């Protein structure tokens, strides 16, 4: 059974501060996605990381995939109120003839002006 | 274009009603998925279709009946639902294959309320 632990569950910080969200598993994933989800909407893909040790940057967001492809982190620099939302990591693997993903429990981020 | 569309956006139905949720994608993806998401929880997988054939059923009750008429469309037929089935229903699609090719793209969801 695949499990993906995400932390912290909640984070409230001041505008301009930095933060890091973590996803950890004992399982190896073929890829890992980070999504952002607004209330009542579907998750929107931020990034996919595939290679162990891979680092991807999206403006002020930096995503890293662990060397063993079991864990990942999302770092936000100089957080802004527009970053407020629910962030979900999702580990992917192949099962039967399709890809399956397991979501972390999510991090609800609140950036105070 | 990485768009997955879902209709309707909102649906209210009684426990004796029959309704259908629809999902469409034109990215050439041959895997399509239905998820159920309750408030403050991550999405949970219900069904996976691969090349228009049901590949995975995560022990979903028979009152939910999926259908994949062609490679672009995915339906979820609902009958005799219970109030606890009220949730956000999400559709997703992906290429088959390993690595980044199995990234799933989600639709905006259908908010279902069962009275």
Short mmCIF file of C-alpha atoms in Angstrom, two decimals:
data_model
loop_
_atom_site.label_atom_id
_atom_site.label_comp_id
_atom_site.label_asym_id
_atom_site.label_seq_id
_atom_site.Cartn_x
_atom_site.Cartn_y
_atom_site.Cartn_z
CA UNK A 1 0.00 0.00 0.00
CA UNK A 2 1.36 3.35 -1.03
CA UNK A 3 1.37 6.10 1.59
CA UNK A 4 2.46 9.73 1.23
CA UNK A 5 2.83 11.86 4.34
CA UNK A 6 2.62 15.61 3.83
CA UNK A 7 3.60 18.23 6.40
CA UNK A 8 2.72 20.62 7.80
CA UNK A 9 -1.06 20.31 7.47
CA UNK A 10 -1.58 24.01 8.19
CA UNK A 11 0.77 26.95 7.87
CA UNK A 12 0.05 30.60 8.52
CA UNK A 13 2.90 33.03 7.93
CA UNK A 14 3.50 36.71 7.28
CA UNK A 15 3.91 38.07 3.77
CA UNK A 16 7.57 38.06 2.75
CA UNK A 17 8.56 35.01 4.80
CA UNK A 18 9.88 31.76 3.33
CA UNK A 19 8.33 28.33 3.86
CA UNK A 20 8.86 24.68 2.98
CA UNK A 21 6.31 21.89 2.60
CA UNK A 22 7.41 18.26 2.72
CA UNK A 23 6.11 15.00 1.29
CA UNK A 24 7.61 11.73 2.46
CA UNK A 25 7.05 8.09 1.65
CA UNK A 26 8.72 4.72 2.05
CA UNK A 27 7.66 3.93 -1.52
CA UNK A 28 9.47 4.80 -4.73
CA UNK A 29 7.46 6.78 -7.27
CA UNK A 30 7.95 7.02 -11.01
CA UNK A 31 7.10 10.71 -10.74
CA UNK A 32 5.69 13.17 -8.26
CA UNK A 33 3.30 16.02 -8.91
CA UNK A 34 2.50 19.14 -6.93
CA UNK A 35 -0.97 20.61 -7.30
CA UNK A 36 -2.72 23.66 -5.93
CA UNK A 37 -6.43 23.50 -5.27
CA UNK A 38 -8.91 26.30 -4.61
CA UNK A 39 -12.16 25.57 -2.70
CA UNK A 40 -14.73 23.83 -4.91
CA UNK A 41 -12.31 23.55 -7.84
CA UNK A 42 -10.16 20.79 -9.25
CA UNK A 43 -6.43 20.52 -8.47
CA UNK A 44 -4.28 22.56 -10.84
CA UNK A 45 -0.91 21.09 -11.77
CA UNK A 46 2.10 23.14 -10.68
CA UNK A 47 4.94 20.80 -11.59
CA UNK A 48 5.96 17.20 -12.28
CA UNK A 49 9.34 15.92 -11.11
CA UNK A 50 10.64 12.68 -12.53
CA UNK A 51 14.37 12.23 -11.92
CA UNK A 52 15.89 11.61 -8.49
CA UNK A 53 17.55 14.81 -7.26
CA UNK A 54 15.67 16.93 -9.79
CA UNK A 55 15.04 20.58 -8.92
CA UNK A 56 12.47 22.69 -10.75
CA UNK A 57 11.71 26.37 -10.26
CA UNK A 58 8.47 28.15 -10.97
CA UNK A 59 9.00 31.84 -10.17
CA UNK A 60 9.25 31.93 -6.35
CA UNK A 61 8.44 28.23 -5.98
CA UNK A 62 11.22 25.61 -5.91
CA UNK A 63 10.39 21.92 -6.12
CA UNK A 64 12.82 19.12 -5.34
CA UNK A 65 12.54 15.37 -5.83
CA UNK A 66 14.60 13.24 -3.43
CA UNK A 67 17.52 11.24 -4.78
CA UNK A 68 15.69 7.96 -4.08
CA UNK A 69 12.40 9.28 -5.56
CA UNK A 70 10.61 8.71 -2.24
CA UNK A 71 10.23 12.29 -1.04
CA UNK A 72 9.79 15.83 -2.29
CA UNK A 73 9.71 19.39 -1.04
CA UNK A 74 8.11 22.65 -2.10
CA UNK A 75 9.88 25.85 -1.03
CA UNK A 76 8.26 29.25 -1.44
CA UNK A 77 10.43 32.35 -1.21
CA UNK A 78 9.00 35.67 -0.11
CA UNK A 79 5.44 34.39 0.21
CA UNK A 80 2.62 36.62 -1.00
CA UNK A 81 -1.09 36.65 -0.12
CA UNK A 82 -1.80 35.27 -3.61
CA UNK A 83 0.03 32.07 -2.58
CA UNK A 84 -2.75 31.27 -0.12
CA UNK A 85 -4.43 27.95 -0.90
CA UNK A 86 -4.29 24.17 -0.54
CA UNK A 87 -1.14 22.48 -1.83
CA UNK A 88 -1.23 18.76 -2.61
CA UNK A 89 1.63 16.47 -3.47
CA UNK A 90 0.85 13.28 -5.40
CA UNK A 91 3.13 10.32 -6.04
CA UNK A 92 2.56 8.36 -9.25
CA UNK A 93 3.27 4.78 -10.25
CA UNK A 94 2.14 2.37 -12.94
CA UNK A 95 -0.46 -0.26 -12.06
CA UNK A 96 -2.27 -2.52 -14.48
CA UNK A 97 -2.44 -0.51 -17.70
CA UNK A 98 -2.78 2.94 -16.19
CA UNK A 99 -1.05 5.37 -13.90
CA UNK A 100 -2.22 5.62 -10.29
CA UNK A 101 -1.47 8.44 -7.90
CA UNK A 102 -1.67 8.77 -4.17
CA UNK A 103 -2.22 12.19 -2.68
CA UNK A 104 -0.68 13.58 0.44
CA UNK A 105 -3.12 14.95 3.00
CA UNK A 106 -2.50 18.52 1.82
CA UNK A 107 -1.04 21.69 3.27
CA UNK A 108 -3.40 24.58 3.82
CA UNK A 109 -1.32 27.72 3.44
CA UNK A 110 -2.40 31.16 4.62
CA UNK A 111 -0.27 34.23 3.92
CA UNK A 112 -1.10 37.25 6.04
CA UNK A 113 -0.59 40.70 4.47
CA UNK B 1 -3.92 22.69 -24.21
CA UNK B 2 -4.16 20.83 -20.90
CA UNK B 3 -7.88 21.28 -20.33
CA UNK B 4 -10.29 18.75 -18.92
CA UNK B 5 -13.90 19.89 -18.87
CA UNK B 6 -16.69 18.62 -16.64
CA UNK B 7 -20.44 19.17 -16.67
CA UNK B 8 -22.48 20.07 -14.80
CA UNK B 9 -20.58 22.24 -12.32
CA UNK B 10 -23.24 21.75 -9.67
CA UNK B 11 -25.86 19.00 -9.31
CA UNK B 12 -28.55 18.49 -6.70
CA UNK B 13 -30.43 15.20 -6.82
CA UNK B 14 -32.81 13.14 -4.74
CA UNK B 15 -32.04 9.61 -3.63
CA UNK B 16 -34.38 8.15 -6.27
CA UNK B 17 -33.05 10.19 -9.18
CA UNK B 18 -30.84 9.03 -12.03
CA UNK B 19 -28.26 11.51 -13.25
CA UNK B 20 -24.97 11.52 -15.14
CA UNK B 21 -21.72 13.42 -14.82
CA UNK B 22 -19.74 14.11 -17.97
CA UNK B 23 -16.03 14.64 -18.60
CA UNK B 24 -14.20 15.50 -21.81
CA UNK B 25 -10.57 15.95 -22.85
CA UNK B 26 -8.89 16.53 -26.20
CA UNK B 27 -5.26 16.01 -25.22
CA UNK B 28 -5.06 12.55 -26.79
CA UNK B 29 -4.83 10.96 -23.35
CA UNK B 30 -5.84 7.32 -23.29
CA UNK B 31 -6.25 7.01 -19.51
CA UNK B 32 -9.15 8.71 -17.71
CA UNK B 33 -10.07 8.71 -14.05
CA UNK B 34 -12.91 9.47 -11.65
CA UNK B 35 -12.15 10.71 -8.15
CA UNK B 36 -14.34 11.59 -5.19
CA UNK B 37 -13.30 14.35 -2.80
CA UNK B 38 -14.96 15.06 0.53
CA UNK B 39 -14.47 18.35 2.34
CA UNK B 40 -10.99 18.88 3.76
CA UNK B 41 -9.75 15.55 2.37
CA UNK B 42 -7.57 14.74 -0.64
CA UNK B 43 -9.18 13.18 -3.73
CA UNK B 44 -9.81 9.42 -3.60
CA UNK B 45 -9.64 7.28 -6.73
CA UNK B 46 -12.86 5.59 -7.87
CA UNK B 47 -12.29 4.29 -11.40
CA UNK B 48 -9.59 4.17 -14.07
CA UNK B 49 -10.20 3.67 -17.78
CA UNK B 50 -7.34 2.78 -20.10
CA UNK B 51 -7.96 2.66 -23.83
CA UNK B 52 -11.70 2.91 -23.16
CA UNK B 53 -11.69 -0.21 -21.00
CA UNK B 54 -12.27 -0.25 -17.26
CA UNK B 55 -8.87 -0.93 -15.75
CA UNK B 56 -9.32 -0.24 -12.05
CA UNK B 57 -12.43 -0.18 -9.84
CA UNK B 58 -11.56 0.78 -6.29
CA UNK B 59 -14.44 -1.23 -4.79
CA UNK B 60 -16.95 1.49 -5.58
CA UNK B 61 -20.64 0.74 -4.85
CA UNK B 62 -22.71 -0.25 -7.89
CA UNK B 63 -24.87 2.87 -7.58
CA UNK B 64 -21.94 4.54 -9.38
CA UNK B 65 -21.60 3.27 -12.95
CA UNK B 66 -18.80 4.57 -15.17
CA UNK B 67 -18.83 4.59 -18.95
CA UNK B 68 -16.21 5.53 -21.53
CA UNK B 69 -17.97 5.95 -24.90
CA UNK B 70 -14.78 6.99 -26.72
CA UNK B 71 -11.24 8.14 -26.05
CA UNK B 72 -12.30 11.71 -25.27
CA UNK B 73 -15.36 11.17 -23.10
CA UNK B 74 -15.96 9.72 -19.67
CA UNK B 75 -19.32 9.51 -17.94
CA UNK B 76 -20.36 8.63 -14.41
CA UNK B 77 -23.94 7.44 -14.10
CA UNK B 78 -25.57 7.92 -10.71
CA UNK B 79 -28.57 6.03 -9.37
CA UNK B 80 -30.08 5.63 -5.91
CA UNK B 81 -27.37 7.65 -4.22
CA UNK B 82 -27.18 8.32 -0.51
CA UNK B 83 -26.68 11.69 1.22
CA UNK B 84 -23.15 10.59 2.19
CA UNK B 85 -22.31 10.46 -1.52
CA UNK B 86 -22.43 14.25 -1.57
CA UNK B 87 -18.94 15.40 -2.58
CA UNK B 88 -16.84 17.02 -5.29
CA UNK B 89 -16.42 14.56 -8.18
CA UNK B 90 -13.27 15.07 -10.19
CA UNK B 91 -12.29 13.75 -13.58
CA UNK B 92 -8.67 13.48 -14.67
CA UNK B 93 -6.76 12.23 -17.69
CA UNK B 94 -3.18 11.25 -18.51
CA UNK B 95 -1.00 9.56 -21.05
CA UNK B 96 -0.15 5.98 -20.28
CA UNK B 97 3.45 5.30 -19.45
CA UNK B 98 6.11 5.98 -16.87
CA UNK B 99 7.70 9.08 -15.51
CA UNK B 100 6.35 12.47 -16.39
CA UNK B 101 4.11 11.04 -19.07
CA UNK B 102 1.75 9.77 -16.37
CA UNK B 103 0.97 13.22 -15.02
CA UNK B 104 -2.74 13.53 -14.38
CA UNK B 105 -4.62 16.67 -15.37
CA UNK B 106 -7.82 17.41 -13.49
CA UNK B 107 -11.10 18.99 -14.47
CA UNK B 108 -12.85 21.64 -12.37
CA UNK B 109 -15.13 19.08 -10.73
CA UNK B 110 -18.86 18.61 -10.23
CA UNK B 111 -20.21 19.55 -6.81
CA UNK B 112 -22.87 16.91 -6.08
CA UNK B 113 -25.46 17.24 -3.34
CA UNK B 114 -27.77 14.30 -2.60
CA UNK B 115 -30.90 15.18 -0.66
#
